[in-house]
PDB file of C-alpha atoms in Angstrom:
ATOM      1  CA  MET A 220      -0.383  29.802  -1.856  1.00 47.00           C
ATOM      2  CA  LEU A 221       0.193  31.069   1.611  1.00 51.00           C
ATOM      3  CA  PHE A 222       3.915  30.239   1.724  1.00 46.00           C
ATOM      4  CA  ARG A 223       5.121  31.328  -1.701  1.00 53.00           C
ATOM      5  CA  ARG A 224       7.734  33.964  -2.192  1.00 56.00           C
ATOM      6  CA  SER A 225       6.325  37.576  -1.518  1.00 63.00           C
ATOM      7  CA  ASP A 226       6.875  40.193  -4.102  1.00 62.00           C
ATOM      8  CA  LEU A 227       5.996  42.859  -1.642  1.00 68.00           C
ATOM      9  CA  PRO A 228       8.541  43.902   1.078  1.00 63.00           C
ATOM     10  CA  LEU A 229       5.806  43.536   3.748  1.00 70.00           C
ATOM     11  CA  ASP A 230       8.221  42.845   6.531  1.00 67.00           C
ATOM     12  CA  THR A 231       9.224  46.502   6.349  1.00 66.00           C
ATOM     13  CA  ASP A 232       5.894  47.811   7.371  1.00 68.00           C
ATOM     14  CA  PRO A 233       5.958  49.182  10.895  1.00 67.00           C
ATOM     15  CA  ALA A 234       2.176  48.490  11.566  1.00 65.00           C
ATOM     16  CA  GLY A 235       2.586  44.780  10.848  1.00 70.00           C
ATOM     17  CA  GLY A 236       5.035  44.443  13.853  1.00 77.00           C
ATOM     18  CA  PHE A 237       2.175  45.289  16.320  1.00 84.00           C
ATOM     19  CA  LEU A 238      -0.262  42.662  14.910  1.00 87.00           C
ATOM     20  CA  PRO A 239       1.319  39.566  16.665  1.00 90.00           C
ATOM     21  CA  TRP A 240       1.244  41.296  19.970  1.00 91.00           C
ATOM     22  CA  ILE A 241      -2.179  42.632  19.688  1.00 91.00           C
ATOM     23  CA  VAL A 242      -3.646  39.250  18.477  1.00 91.00           C
ATOM     24  CA  GLY A 243      -1.672  37.495  21.197  1.00 93.00           C
ATOM     25  CA  LEU A 244      -2.992  39.579  23.951  1.00 93.00           C
ATOM     26  CA  MET A 245      -6.710  39.299  22.674  1.00 92.00           C
ATOM     27  CA  VAL A 246      -6.394  35.492  22.029  1.00 92.00           C
ATOM     28  CA  TYR A 247      -4.894  35.218  25.574  1.00 94.00           C
ATOM     29  CA  LEU A 248      -7.938  36.875  27.129  1.00 91.00           C
ATOM     30  CA  ALA A 249     -10.222  34.771  24.974  1.00 89.00           C
ATOM     31  CA  ALA A 250      -8.528  31.610  25.959  1.00 90.00           C
ATOM     32  CA  LEU A 251      -8.669  32.365  29.580  1.00 89.00           C
ATOM     33  CA  ALA A 252     -12.459  33.110  29.273  1.00 88.00           C
ATOM     34  CA  LEU A 253     -12.951  29.718  27.518  1.00 86.00           C
ATOM     35  CA  ALA A 254     -10.964  28.007  30.163  1.00 84.00           C
ATOM     36  CA  GLY A 255     -13.078  29.453  32.862  1.00 83.00           C
ATOM     37  CA  ALA A 256     -16.223  28.311  31.094  1.00 82.00           C
ATOM     38  CA  VAL A 257     -14.924  24.762  30.595  1.00 81.00           C
ATOM     39  CA  LEU A 258     -13.840  24.524  34.293  1.00 80.00           C
ATOM     40  CA  ALA A 259     -17.168  26.049  35.555  1.00 79.00           C
ATOM     41  CA  ASP A 260     -19.143  23.520  33.428  1.00 78.00           C
ATOM     42  CA  GLY A 261     -16.997  20.670  34.611  1.00 76.00           C
ATOM     43  CA  LEU A 262     -17.536  21.688  38.151  1.00 76.00           C
ATOM     44  CA  VAL A 263     -21.198  21.873  37.940  1.00 76.00           C
ATOM     45  CA  GLU A 264     -21.415  18.460  36.200  1.00 76.00           C
ATOM     46  CA  ARG A 265     -19.057  16.837  38.897  1.00 75.00           C
ATOM     47  CA  TRP A 266     -20.979  18.137  41.794  1.00 73.00           C
ATOM     48  CA  ARG A 267     -24.494  17.463  40.164  1.00 74.00           C
ATOM     49  CA  SER A 268     -23.263  13.728  39.494  1.00 71.00           C
ATOM     50  CA  ASP A 269     -21.993  13.503  43.242  1.00 68.00           C
ATOM     51  CA  LEU A 270     -24.991  15.094  44.878  1.00 69.00           C
ATOM     52  CA  ALA A 271     -27.840  14.023  42.646  1.00 71.00           C
ATOM     53  CA  ASP A 272     -29.172  11.412  45.222  1.00 77.00           C
ATOM     54  CA  ALA A 273     -27.628  12.743  48.404  1.00 83.00           C
ATOM     55  CA  VAL A 274     -28.529  15.070  51.141  1.00 87.00           C
ATOM     56  CA  THR A 275     -26.738  16.081  54.363  1.00 87.00           C
ATOM     57  CA  VAL A 276     -27.945  16.293  57.921  1.00 90.00           C
ATOM     58  CA  GLN A 277     -26.248  18.472  60.425  1.00 89.00           C
ATOM     59  CA  VAL A 278     -26.819  17.692  64.045  1.00 88.00           C
ATOM     60  CA  PHE A 279     -25.936  20.889  66.106  1.00 86.00           C
ATOM     61  CA  PRO A 280     -24.713  20.636  69.710  1.00 80.00           C
ATOM     62  CA  GLU A 281     -27.439  21.095  72.461  1.00 76.00           C
ATOM     63  CA  ASP A 282     -26.569  22.952  75.732  1.00 69.00           C
ATOM     64  CA  GLU A 283     -29.842  22.295  77.519  1.00 67.00           C
ATOM     65  CA  PRO A 284     -29.724  20.374  80.903  1.00 61.00           C
ATOM     66  CA  GLY A 285     -30.429  16.687  80.352  1.00 59.00           C
ATOM     67  CA  ALA A 286     -29.746  16.696  76.620  1.00 63.00           C
ATOM     68  CA  LEU A 287     -28.226  13.697  75.062  1.00 70.00           C
ATOM     69  CA  THR A 288     -24.536  13.659  74.156  1.00 78.00           C
ATOM     70  CA  GLN A 289     -23.518  14.581  70.710  1.00 77.00           C
ATOM     71  CA  PRO A 290     -22.813  11.122  69.410  1.00 82.00           C
ATOM     72  CA  ALA A 291     -26.014   9.842  70.897  1.00 87.00           C
ATOM     73  CA  ARG A 292     -28.049  12.492  69.048  1.00 87.00           C
ATOM     74  CA  VAL A 293     -26.298  11.578  65.812  1.00 88.00           C
ATOM     75  CA  GLU A 294     -27.225   7.954  66.396  1.00 91.00           C
ATOM     76  CA  GLU A 295     -30.725   8.907  67.088  1.00 90.00           C
ATOM     77  CA  ALA A 296     -30.907  10.779  63.873  1.00 90.00           C
ATOM     78  CA  VAL A 297     -29.443   8.015  61.908  1.00 91.00           C
ATOM     79  CA  ARG A 298     -31.989   5.543  63.296  1.00 91.00           C
ATOM     80  CA  PHE A 299     -34.770   8.063  62.464  1.00 91.00           C
ATOM     81  CA  LEU A 300     -33.595   8.455  58.815  1.00 89.00           C
ATOM     82  CA  GLU A 301     -33.057   4.807  58.144  1.00 88.00           C
ATOM     83  CA  VAL A 302     -36.791   4.070  58.471  1.00 88.00           C
ATOM     84  CA  MET A 303     -37.820   6.936  56.214  1.00 89.00           C
ATOM     85  CA  PRO A 304     -39.249   5.962  52.850  1.00 88.00           C
ATOM     86  CA  GLY A 305     -37.044   6.960  49.879  1.00 86.00           C
ATOM     87  CA  ILE A 306     -33.764   6.900  52.031  1.00 88.00           C
ATOM     88  CA  ALA A 307     -31.258   4.195  50.986  1.00 87.00           C
ATOM     89  CA  SER A 308     -28.816   4.830  53.765  1.00 87.00           C
ATOM     90  CA  ALA A 309     -27.661   7.154  56.457  1.00 89.00           C
ATOM     91  CA  GLU A 310     -24.143   7.142  57.662  1.00 89.00           C
ATOM     92  CA  PRO A 311     -22.571   9.339  60.289  1.00 90.00           C
ATOM     93  CA  VAL A 312     -19.440  11.089  59.096  1.00 87.00           C
ATOM     94  CA  PRO A 313     -16.494  10.401  61.412  1.00 86.00           C
ATOM     95  CA  GLN A 314     -15.184  13.439  63.527  1.00 79.00           C
ATOM     96  CA  ALA A 315     -11.695  12.943  61.904  1.00 78.00           C
ATOM     97  CA  GLU A 316     -13.276  13.373  58.427  1.00 80.00           C
ATOM     98  CA  ILE A 317     -15.094  16.557  59.566  1.00 75.00           C
ATOM     99  CA  VAL A 318     -11.952  17.997  60.838  1.00 74.00           C
ATOM    100  CA  ARG A 319     -10.007  17.138  57.589  1.00 76.00           C
ATOM    101  CA  LEU A 320     -12.825  18.919  55.618  1.00 73.00           C
ATOM    102  CA  LEU A 321     -12.358  21.947  57.652  1.00 72.00           C
ATOM    103  CA  ASP A 322      -8.751  22.200  57.893  1.00 68.00           C
ATOM    104  CA  PRO A 323      -8.208  23.882  54.436  1.00 64.00           C
ATOM    105  CA  TRP A 324     -10.453  26.708  55.629  1.00 65.00           C
ATOM    106  CA  LEU A 325      -9.430  27.055  59.047  1.00 64.00           C
ATOM    107  CA  GLY A 326      -5.774  26.091  58.884  1.00 62.00           C
ATOM    108  CA  SER A 327      -4.404  22.777  59.949  1.00 65.00           C
ATOM    109  CA  GLY A 328      -4.158  22.240  63.689  1.00 64.00           C
ATOM    110  CA  ASN A 329      -6.393  25.472  64.448  1.00 61.00           C
ATOM    111  CA  LEU A 330      -9.335  23.381  65.459  1.00 60.00           C
ATOM    112  CA  THR A 331      -9.392  23.046  69.296  1.00 59.00           C
ATOM    113  CA  GLU A 332     -11.090  20.029  70.966  1.00 62.00           C
ATOM    114  CA  ASP A 333     -13.547  22.476  72.806  1.00 62.00           C
ATOM    115  CA  LEU A 334     -14.760  23.836  69.500  1.00 69.00           C
ATOM    116  CA  PRO A 335     -18.470  22.762  69.079  1.00 72.00           C
ATOM    117  CA  LEU A 336     -18.659  21.147  65.641  1.00 78.00           C
ATOM    118  CA  PRO A 337     -21.966  19.745  64.379  1.00 84.00           C
ATOM    119  CA  GLY A 338     -22.271  16.031  63.682  1.00 86.00           C
ATOM    120  CA  LEU A 339     -22.763  15.221  60.078  1.00 89.00           C
ATOM    121  CA  ILE A 340     -24.845  12.403  58.506  1.00 89.00           C
ATOM    122  CA  ALA A 341     -24.355  11.506  54.874  1.00 88.00           C
ATOM    123  CA  VAL A 342     -27.638  10.331  53.480  1.00 89.00           C
ATOM    124  CA  GLU A 343     -28.146   8.541  50.175  1.00 88.00           C
ATOM    125  CA  LEU A 344     -31.592   8.693  48.442  1.00 86.00           C
ATOM    126  CA  VAL A 345     -33.105   5.894  46.485  1.00 86.00           C
ATOM    127  CA  PRO A 346     -32.451   6.790  42.922  1.00 83.00           C
ATOM    128  CA  GLY A 347     -35.790   7.860  41.183  1.00 77.00           C
ATOM    129  CA  ALA A 348     -37.897   7.236  44.321  1.00 78.00           C
ATOM    130  CA  PRO A 349     -40.268  10.079  45.294  1.00 83.00           C
ATOM    131  CA  VAL A 350     -38.954  11.692  48.468  1.00 83.00           C
ATOM    132  CA  ASP A 351     -40.869  14.267  50.452  1.00 85.00           C
ATOM    133  CA  LEU A 352     -37.711  16.110  51.763  1.00 86.00           C
ATOM    134  CA  ALA A 353     -39.666  18.951  53.382  1.00 88.00           C
ATOM    135  CA  ASP A 354     -41.747  16.471  55.385  1.00 89.00           C
ATOM    136  CA  ILE A 355     -38.669  14.459  56.543  1.00 89.00           C
ATOM    137  CA  LYS A 356     -36.905  17.791  57.492  1.00 90.00           C
ATOM    138  CA  ARG A 357     -39.834  18.756  59.611  1.00 91.00           C
ATOM    139  CA  ARG A 358     -40.194  15.350  61.266  1.00 91.00           C
ATOM    140  CA  LEU A 359     -36.489  15.156  61.863  1.00 90.00           C
ATOM    141  CA  ALA A 360     -36.412  18.375  63.739  1.00 89.00           C
ATOM    142  CA  GLU A 361     -39.153  17.387  65.824  1.00 88.00           C
ATOM    143  CA  ALA A 362     -37.548  13.902  66.704  1.00 88.00           C
ATOM    144  CA  VAL A 363     -34.062  15.221  67.153  1.00 88.00           C
ATOM    145  CA  PRO A 364     -33.853  19.026  68.115  1.00 86.00           C
ATOM    146  CA  GLY A 365     -31.124  20.685  66.457  1.00 85.00           C
ATOM    147  CA  ALA A 366     -30.901  18.264  63.467  1.00 88.00           C
ATOM    148  CA  VAL A 367     -31.262  20.113  60.160  1.00 89.00           C
ATOM    149  CA  LEU A 368     -31.522  18.386  56.787  1.00 89.00           C
ATOM    150  CA  GLU A 369     -29.711  20.239  54.076  1.00 86.00           C
ATOM    151  CA  ASP A 370     -31.008  19.621  50.417  1.00 83.00           C
ATOM    152  CA  HIS A 371     -28.254  20.419  47.874  1.00 79.00           C
ATOM    153  CA  LYS A 372     -30.545  21.157  44.785  1.00 78.00           C
ATOM    154  CA  PRO A 373     -31.203  24.817  45.499  1.00 79.00           C
ATOM    155  CA  TRP A 374     -27.377  25.899  45.659  1.00 77.00           C
ATOM    156  CA  LEU A 375     -26.693  23.547  42.876  1.00 77.00           C
ATOM    157  CA  GLY A 376     -29.197  25.357  40.750  1.00 79.00           C
ATOM    158  CA  ASP A 377     -27.522  28.754  41.640  1.00 81.00           C
ATOM    159  CA  LEU A 378     -24.157  27.116  40.689  1.00 79.00           C
ATOM    160  CA  SER A 379     -25.577  26.137  37.280  1.00 82.00           C
ATOM    161  CA  ARG A 380     -26.772  29.532  36.644  1.00 86.00           C
ATOM    162  CA  LEU A 381     -23.455  30.759  37.612  1.00 84.00           C
ATOM    163  CA  ALA A 382     -21.929  28.518  35.190  1.00 82.00           C
ATOM    164  CA  ARG A 383     -23.997  29.468  32.418  1.00 86.00           C
ATOM    165  CA  GLY A 384     -23.303  33.193  33.055  1.00 88.00           C
ATOM    166  CA  ILE A 385     -19.638  32.461  32.846  1.00 85.00           C
ATOM    167  CA  GLU A 386     -20.239  30.675  29.608  1.00 85.00           C
ATOM    168  CA  VAL A 387     -22.232  33.546  28.194  1.00 89.00           C
ATOM    169  CA  LEU A 388     -19.325  35.893  29.347  1.00 88.00           C
ATOM    170  CA  ALA A 389     -16.809  33.697  27.520  1.00 86.00           C
ATOM    171  CA  LEU A 390     -18.860  33.896  24.270  1.00 87.00           C
ATOM    172  CA  VAL A 391     -19.240  37.668  24.499  1.00 91.00           C
ATOM    173  CA  THR A 392     -15.537  37.852  25.152  1.00 88.00           C
ATOM    174  CA  MET A 393     -14.581  35.801  22.199  1.00 86.00           C
ATOM    175  CA  ALA A 394     -17.023  37.672  20.032  1.00 89.00           C
ATOM    176  CA  LEU A 395     -15.514  41.046  21.066  1.00 90.00           C
ATOM    177  CA  VAL A 396     -11.952  39.458  20.366  1.00 88.00           C
ATOM    178  CA  ALA A 397     -13.075  38.577  16.856  1.00 88.00           C
ATOM    179  CA  VAL A 398     -14.333  41.990  16.244  1.00 91.00           C
ATOM    180  CA  ALA A 399     -11.102  43.567  17.565  1.00 90.00           C
ATOM    181  CA  SER A 400      -8.917  41.196  15.583  1.00 88.00           C
ATOM    182  CA  VAL A 401     -10.886  42.026  12.367  1.00 91.00           C
ATOM    183  CA  LEU A 402     -10.555  45.922  12.947  1.00 91.00           C
ATOM    184  CA  THR A 403      -6.878  45.297  13.712  1.00 90.00           C
ATOM    185  CA  ILE A 404      -6.351  43.236  10.459  1.00 90.00           C
ATOM    186  CA  VAL A 405      -8.183  45.992   8.495  1.00 91.00           C
ATOM    187  CA  PHE A 406      -5.780  48.579   9.742  1.00 89.00           C
ATOM    188  CA  VAL A 407      -2.714  46.673   8.988  1.00 86.00           C
ATOM    189  CA  SER A 408      -3.959  45.681   5.477  1.00 86.00           C
ATOM    190  CA  ARG A 409      -4.736  49.235   4.649  1.00 87.00           C
ATOM    191  CA  SER A 410      -1.426  50.349   5.952  1.00 84.00           C
ATOM    192  CA  ALA A 411       0.511  47.874   4.001  1.00 81.00           C
ATOM    193  CA  LEU A 412      -1.439  48.887   0.774  1.00 80.00           C
ATOM    194  CA  ALA A 413      -0.742  52.594   1.333  1.00 80.00           C
ATOM    195  CA  GLN A 414       3.078  51.944   2.140  1.00 79.00           C
ATOM    196  CA  HIS A 415       3.488  49.725  -0.969  1.00 74.00           C
ATOM    197  CA  GLN A 416       1.235  51.467  -3.244  1.00 76.00           C
ATOM    198  CA  GLU A 417       4.012  52.069  -5.760  1.00 75.00           C
ATOM    199  CA  VAL A 418       5.117  48.580  -5.888  1.00 77.00           C
ATOM    200  CA  ILE A 419       1.535  47.226  -6.109  1.00 74.00           C
ATOM    201  CA  GLN A 420       0.962  49.639  -9.227  1.00 77.00           C
ATOM    202  CA  VAL A 421       4.105  48.060 -10.905  1.00 77.00           C
ATOM    203  CA  LEU A 422       2.828  44.583 -10.278  1.00 75.00           C
ATOM    204  CA  SER A 423      -0.647  45.559 -11.856  1.00 75.00           C
ATOM    205  CA  LEU A 424       1.086  47.001 -14.876  1.00 77.00           C
ATOM    206  CA  ILE A 425       2.868  43.820 -15.478  1.00 78.00           C
ATOM    207  CA  GLY A 426      -0.293  41.768 -15.369  1.00 75.00           C
ATOM    208  CA  ALA A 427      -0.684  40.742 -11.655  1.00 73.00           C
ATOM    209  CA  ARG A 428      -4.243  40.207 -10.825  1.00 83.00           C
ATOM    210  CA  ASP A 429      -5.792  41.769  -7.750  1.00 80.00           C
ATOM    211  CA  SER A 430      -6.298  38.289  -6.264  1.00 83.00           C
ATOM    212  CA  TYR A 431      -2.601  37.611  -6.435  1.00 82.00           C
ATOM    213  CA  ILE A 432      -1.811  40.925  -4.801  1.00 81.00           C
ATOM    214  CA  ALA A 433      -4.368  40.057  -2.075  1.00 84.00           C
ATOM    215  CA  ALA A 434      -2.719  36.619  -1.600  1.00 87.00           C
ATOM    216  CA  GLN A 435       0.557  38.302  -0.953  1.00 84.00           C
ATOM    217  CA  LEU A 436      -1.009  40.328   2.030  1.00 87.00           C
ATOM    218  CA  GLN A 437      -3.188  37.194   3.083  1.00 89.00           C
ATOM    219  CA  ALA A 438       0.052  35.184   3.677  1.00 88.00           C
ATOM    220  CA  TYR A 439       1.645  38.094   5.601  1.00 88.00           C
ATOM    221  CA  SER A 440      -1.365  38.573   7.992  1.00 89.00           C
ATOM    222  CA  PHE A 441      -2.091  34.915   8.304  1.00 92.00           C
ATOM    223  CA  ARG A 442       1.564  34.280   9.470  1.00 90.00           C
ATOM    224  CA  LEU A 443       1.539  37.296  11.926  1.00 91.00           C
ATOM    225  CA  ALA A 444      -1.970  36.395  13.257  1.00 92.00           C
ATOM    226  CA  THR A 445      -1.227  32.720  13.900  1.00 94.00           C
ATOM    227  CA  LEU A 446       2.070  33.608  15.423  1.00 94.00           C
ATOM    228  CA  GLY A 447       0.380  35.928  17.874  1.00 94.00           C
ATOM    229  CA  ALA A 448      -2.480  33.439  18.525  1.00 94.00           C
ATOM    230  CA  ALA A 449      -0.143  30.619  19.340  1.00 95.00           C
ATOM    231  CA  PHE A 450       1.802  32.917  21.847  1.00 95.00           C
ATOM    232  CA  GLY A 451      -1.477  33.828  23.432  1.00 94.00           C
ATOM    233  CA  VAL A 452      -2.845  30.316  23.766  1.00 93.00           C
ATOM    234  CA  ALA A 453       0.566  29.052  25.074  1.00 94.00           C
ATOM    235  CA  LEU A 454       0.446  31.807  27.821  1.00 95.00           C
ATOM    236  CA  ALA A 455      -3.146  31.105  28.561  1.00 91.00           C
ATOM    237  CA  ILE A 456      -2.436  27.384  29.062  1.00 88.00           C
ATOM    238  CA  ALA A 457       0.452  28.256  31.353  1.00 90.00           C
ATOM    239  CA  THR A 458      -1.611  30.469  33.397  1.00 90.00           C
ATOM    240  CA  VAL A 459      -4.304  27.838  33.753  1.00 83.00           C
ATOM    241  CA  LEU A 460      -1.777  25.263  34.758  1.00 82.00           C
ATOM    242  CA  ALA A 461      -0.244  27.639  37.328  1.00 84.00           C
ATOM    243  CA  GLY A 462      -3.518  28.490  38.831  1.00 79.00           C
ATOM    244  CA  ASN A 463      -4.525  24.903  38.847  1.00 74.00           C
ATOM    245  CA  ALA A 464      -1.401  24.017  40.714  1.00 76.00           C
ATOM    246  CA  LEU A 465      -2.003  26.615  43.342  1.00 75.00           C
ATOM    247  CA  LEU A 466      -5.633  25.583  43.765  1.00 67.00           C
ATOM    248  CA  GLY A 467      -4.624  21.960  44.030  1.00 63.00           C
ATOM    249  CA  ARG A 468      -2.380  22.820  46.984  1.00 60.00           C
ATOM    250  CA  THR A 469      -5.445  23.945  48.978  1.00 55.00           C
ATOM    251  CA  GLU A 470      -7.022  20.627  48.763  1.00 50.00           C
ATOM    252  CA  THR A 471     -10.437  22.328  49.023  1.00 49.00           C
ATOM    253  CA  GLY A 472     -11.898  20.441  45.957  1.00 46.00           C
ATOM    254  CA  LEU A 473     -13.703  23.544  44.876  1.00 46.00           C
ATOM    255  CA  LEU A 474     -12.297  23.229  41.357  1.00 48.00           C
ATOM    256  CA  PRO A 475     -11.754  20.104  39.241  1.00 48.00           C
ATOM    257  CA  MET A 476      -8.231  19.291  38.167  1.00 49.00           C
ATOM    258  CA  VAL A 477      -7.221  20.275  34.656  1.00 53.00           C
ATOM    259  CA  GLN A 478      -6.151  16.673  33.985  1.00 50.00           C
ATOM    260  CA  SER A 479      -9.485  15.402  34.370  1.00 52.00           C
ATOM    261  CA  PHE A 480     -10.752  17.517  31.427  1.00 52.00           C
ATOM    262  CA  SER A 481      -7.961  16.595  29.069  1.00 58.00           C
ATOM    263  CA  TRP A 482     -10.250  16.497  25.902  1.00 66.00           C
ATOM    264  CA  HIS A 483     -11.367  20.032  26.626  1.00 68.00           C
ATOM    265  CA  TRP A 484      -7.729  21.065  25.904  1.00 70.00           C
ATOM    266  CA  ALA A 485      -8.578  21.028  22.172  1.00 77.00           C
ATOM    267  CA  LEU A 486     -10.926  23.808  22.738  1.00 79.00           C
ATOM    268  CA  LEU A 487      -8.075  26.141  24.016  1.00 83.00           C
ATOM    269  CA  LEU A 488      -6.216  25.532  20.670  1.00 86.00           C
ATOM    270  CA  LEU A 489      -9.275  26.693  18.517  1.00 87.00           C
ATOM    271  CA  PRO A 490      -8.170  30.437  18.737  1.00 88.00           C
ATOM    272  CA  VAL A 491      -5.043  29.689  16.736  1.00 91.00           C
ATOM    273  CA  PRO A 492      -6.697  28.341  13.394  1.00 92.00           C
ATOM    274  CA  ALA A 493      -9.610  30.719  14.131  1.00 91.00           C
ATOM    275  CA  ALA A 494      -7.200  33.799  14.171  1.00 91.00           C
ATOM    276  CA  GLY A 495      -5.610  32.399  10.998  1.00 92.00           C
ATOM    277  CA  LEU A 496      -9.006  32.095   9.130  1.00 93.00           C
ATOM    278  CA  ILE A 497     -10.117  35.590  10.427  1.00 92.00           C
ATOM    279  CA  ALA A 498      -6.902  37.045   9.045  1.00 92.00           C
ATOM    280  CA  LEU A 499      -7.242  35.304   5.615  1.00 92.00           C
ATOM    281  CA  ALA A 500     -10.932  36.355   5.217  1.00 93.00           C
ATOM    282  CA  THR A 501     -10.480  39.936   6.433  1.00 93.00           C
ATOM    283  CA  THR A 502      -7.287  40.622   4.584  1.00 91.00           C
ATOM    284  CA  ARG A 503      -8.736  39.361   1.312  1.00 91.00           C
ATOM    285  CA  ALA A 504     -12.019  41.314   1.641  1.00 92.00           C
ATOM    286  CA  THR A 505     -10.136  44.577   2.739  1.00 90.00           C
ATOM    287  CA  VAL A 506      -7.406  44.345   0.025  1.00 86.00           C
ATOM    288  CA  LEU A 507      -9.747  43.471  -2.837  1.00 89.00           C
ATOM    289  CA  ARG A 508     -12.041  46.437  -1.872  1.00 89.00           C
ATOM    290  CA  GLN A 509      -9.211  48.844  -1.611  1.00 84.00           C
ATOM    291  CA  LEU A 510      -7.634  47.774  -4.981  1.00 82.00           C
ATOM    292  CA  ARG A 511     -10.977  48.331  -6.620  1.00 83.00           C
ATOM    293  CA  ARG A 512     -11.007  51.838  -5.292  1.00 79.00           C
ATOM    294  CA  MET A 513      -7.433  52.402  -6.500  1.00 71.00           C
ATOM    295  CA  ALA A 514      -8.085  51.229  -9.983  1.00 63.00           C
TER     296      ALA A 514
END
C-alpha cells in the first residue's frame, strides 16, 4: 500500500520538502540524548561492578620531624588493614601506576620528582561480609597519621542519580521530538490537502474512498519522515563515534568505549521506524478528519 503509484502530484508540494530536514534534525537530537543515556547507564554499571567490594586508602606525606618515610608508612597501613575483619586484601599501588593515572590530567612528563604524591592502597573487601568502614577509618587514622580511607559508595550514589537524570532528560527530549514531529506532519498533510484539493475532489467523484486518498498521503509522509530520520540517526552515530574517538585518546577511562555496548546500537536505530509509524498514524488521522470536513 505504501509504495503503490501515487495519483496525487505530492512531490510538487513545497511544504513537504522541509519535512525530511525537520524530522532529521529532531531525530538527531533525540538519538544523541538516547546515546548519552546509554553511555551514562553503562558507565555507572561498570564502575559499580568494579568498585562494589573495594575501597581506597590514601597515605599523605608527613613533614613532621622523626616521621617515617612514605614507603614505610604505606607498609604500616597495609599491615594494619590486613588484620582488619572483612578485608580480603590490601595492596600498595606502585608509584609508577599512580603517575600513569595522573598523566592524562596533568600532562605527560609534568610530574616532578619533588611533587608530594600520596601513597595509594587498593583494598578489597570480603564479598557480602559486614564491614564497619567508619570504625576502620577512625582506627587507621590513629594508627597511621595522614592515612585516609575513601569509601566509593557515596559518590557512586551521586553518579547513579546523575545517570537517572540523564535518562529522564533523554525521555523528555524524545517525547518533545515526537510531539514536534506530529505537529510538523499535521502541517504538511494539511498543506498537501489544500494544494491538491481539486485533484482530491476529482478522485472522490470517480469513486475513490477517503481511505484511498489517505493512503496516498501516508506513503508520501512515510517516505519523507523515514528518510529524514535515517539521516538524523546516521549523523548521530557519526557524532557519537567521533566523540568516543576523541575521549579514547585521553585515556582517562571516564567513559566506556562504544564498542563495549554494541547491543545498545539497536536502540539508536529505533527513531527510524518510530518516525515512520508516527508519520503513518498522524497523516491518516489528519487526512481523514480533513476529508470529512471537506465533504
